[in-house]
mmCIF file of C-alpha atoms in Angstrom:
data_model
loop_
_atom_site.group_PDB
_atom_site.id
_atom_site.type_symbol
_atom_site.label_atom_id
_atom_site.label_comp_id
_atom_site.label_asym_id
_atom_site.label_seq_id
_atom_site.Cartn_x
_atom_site.Cartn_y
_atom_site.Cartn_z
ATOM 1 C CA MET A 17 -1.888 -11.624 -7.420
ATOM 2 C CA ASN A 18 1.659 -10.717 -8.395
ATOM 3 C CA TRP A 19 2.083 -7.371 -6.664
ATOM 4 C CA LYS A 20 5.473 -6.860 -8.335
ATOM 5 C CA GLU A 21 3.638 -6.016 -11.563
ATOM 6 C CA ARG A 22 1.884 -3.074 -9.864
ATOM 7 C CA ILE A 23 4.111 -1.885 -7.016
ATOM 8 C CA VAL A 24 7.521 -0.354 -7.649
ATOM 9 C CA SER A 25 10.153 1.622 -5.805
ATOM 10 C CA ASP A 26 12.335 4.292 -7.394
ATOM 11 C CA LYS A 27 14.763 6.337 -5.312
ATOM 12 C CA ASN A 28 13.862 9.359 -7.471
ATOM 13 C CA VAL A 29 10.144 9.147 -6.656
ATOM 14 C CA LEU A 30 8.947 9.845 -3.104
ATOM 15 C CA MET A 31 12.408 9.006 -1.752
ATOM 16 C CA GLY A 32 12.065 5.369 -2.809
ATOM 17 C CA LYS A 33 8.816 4.610 -0.999
ATOM 18 C CA PRO A 34 6.847 1.792 -2.646
ATOM 19 C CA ILE A 35 4.251 3.284 -4.993
ATOM 20 C CA ILE A 36 1.605 2.110 -7.412
ATOM 21 C CA LYS A 37 3.327 1.834 -10.789
ATOM 22 C CA GLY A 38 2.643 4.816 -13.049
ATOM 23 C CA THR A 39 1.570 7.058 -10.173
ATOM 24 C CA ARG A 40 3.031 8.958 -7.247
ATOM 25 C CA ILE A 41 0.578 7.266 -4.887
ATOM 26 C CA SER A 42 2.484 5.442 -2.160
ATOM 27 C CA ILE A 43 1.434 2.268 -0.412
ATOM 28 C CA GLU A 44 1.801 4.207 2.831
ATOM 29 C CA PHE A 45 -0.726 6.791 1.585
ATOM 30 C CA ILE A 46 -3.267 4.107 0.673
ATOM 31 C CA LEU A 47 -2.832 2.383 4.037
ATOM 32 C CA ASP A 48 -3.246 5.688 5.835
ATOM 33 C CA ARG A 49 -6.567 6.229 4.083
ATOM 34 C CA LEU A 50 -7.762 2.720 4.955
ATOM 35 C CA ALA A 51 -6.606 3.098 8.577
ATOM 36 C CA ASN A 52 -8.614 6.315 8.815
ATOM 37 C CA GLY A 53 -11.849 4.674 7.748
ATOM 38 C CA TRP A 54 -11.844 5.184 4.004
ATOM 39 C CA SER A 55 -13.494 2.391 2.051
ATOM 40 C CA GLU A 56 -11.982 0.946 -1.106
ATOM 41 C CA GLU A 57 -14.767 2.650 -3.031
ATOM 42 C CA MET A 58 -13.888 6.040 -1.533
ATOM 43 C CA ILE A 59 -10.230 5.591 -2.465
ATOM 44 C CA LEU A 60 -11.027 4.509 -6.023
ATOM 45 C CA GLN A 61 -13.429 7.433 -6.528
ATOM 46 C CA SER A 62 -10.977 9.964 -5.102
ATOM 47 C CA TYR A 63 -7.944 8.657 -7.000
ATOM 48 C CA PRO A 64 -9.162 7.561 -10.443
ATOM 49 C CA LEU A 65 -5.681 6.403 -11.501
ATOM 50 C CA LEU A 66 -6.046 3.550 -9.013
ATOM 51 C CA THR A 67 -7.851 0.313 -9.807
ATOM 52 C CA LYS A 68 -9.296 -2.482 -7.712
ATOM 53 C CA GLU A 69 -6.331 -4.586 -8.881
ATOM 54 C CA ASP A 70 -3.948 -1.971 -7.460
ATOM 55 C CA LEU A 71 -5.618 -2.314 -4.072
ATOM 56 C CA LEU A 72 -5.397 -6.097 -4.290
ATOM 57 C CA ALA A 73 -1.694 -5.692 -5.045
ATOM 58 C CA VAL A 74 -1.314 -3.596 -1.873
ATOM 59 C CA TYR A 75 -2.893 -6.393 0.176
ATOM 60 C CA SER A 76 -0.702 -9.003 -1.478
ATOM 61 C CA TYR A 77 2.403 -6.874 -0.860
ATOM 62 C CA LEU A 78 1.526 -6.541 2.825
ATOM 63 C CA ASN A 79 0.830 -10.245 3.067
ATOM 64 C CA ASP A 80 4.314 -10.980 1.725
ATOM 65 C CA LEU A 81 5.847 -8.549 4.224
ATOM 66 C CA VAL A 82 4.157 -10.347 7.091
ATOM 67 C CA LYS A 83 5.187 -13.767 5.765
ATOM 68 C CA ASP A 84 8.793 -12.635 5.365
ATOM 69 C CA GLY A 85 8.928 -11.375 8.933
ATOM 70 C CA LEU A 86 9.368 -7.745 7.962
ATOM 71 C CA VAL A 87 6.616 -6.775 10.373
ATOM 72 C CA TYR A 88 7.661 -7.138 13.976
ATOM 73 C CA GLU A 89 5.882 -8.177 17.125
ATOM 74 C CA ILE A 90 3.794 -5.514 18.807
ATOM 75 C CA ARG A 91 4.040 -5.640 22.555
ATOM 76 C CA ALA A 92 1.291 -4.312 24.764
ATOM 77 C CA LYS A 93 2.276 -1.635 27.232
ATOM 78 C CA ALA A 94 1.808 -2.498 30.875
ATOM 79 C CA LEU A 95 -1.082 -0.624 32.423
#
């Protein structure tokens, strides 16, 4: 999956946050829905401009971020 075909960033749209191309739906918004228990099916039904391929692009984008070290170590707080 080449996420660069589906995810773009434009400083004039949502202050440059990465979005799904052709929409104003940010990657952050999609991740927030998933983190709050939404299924892919729920997202696709609620936002008909999105496709399954868009969601796969989000996962691929995140995978590249992790590989490139753009996600940092999370340290557990001492109890």
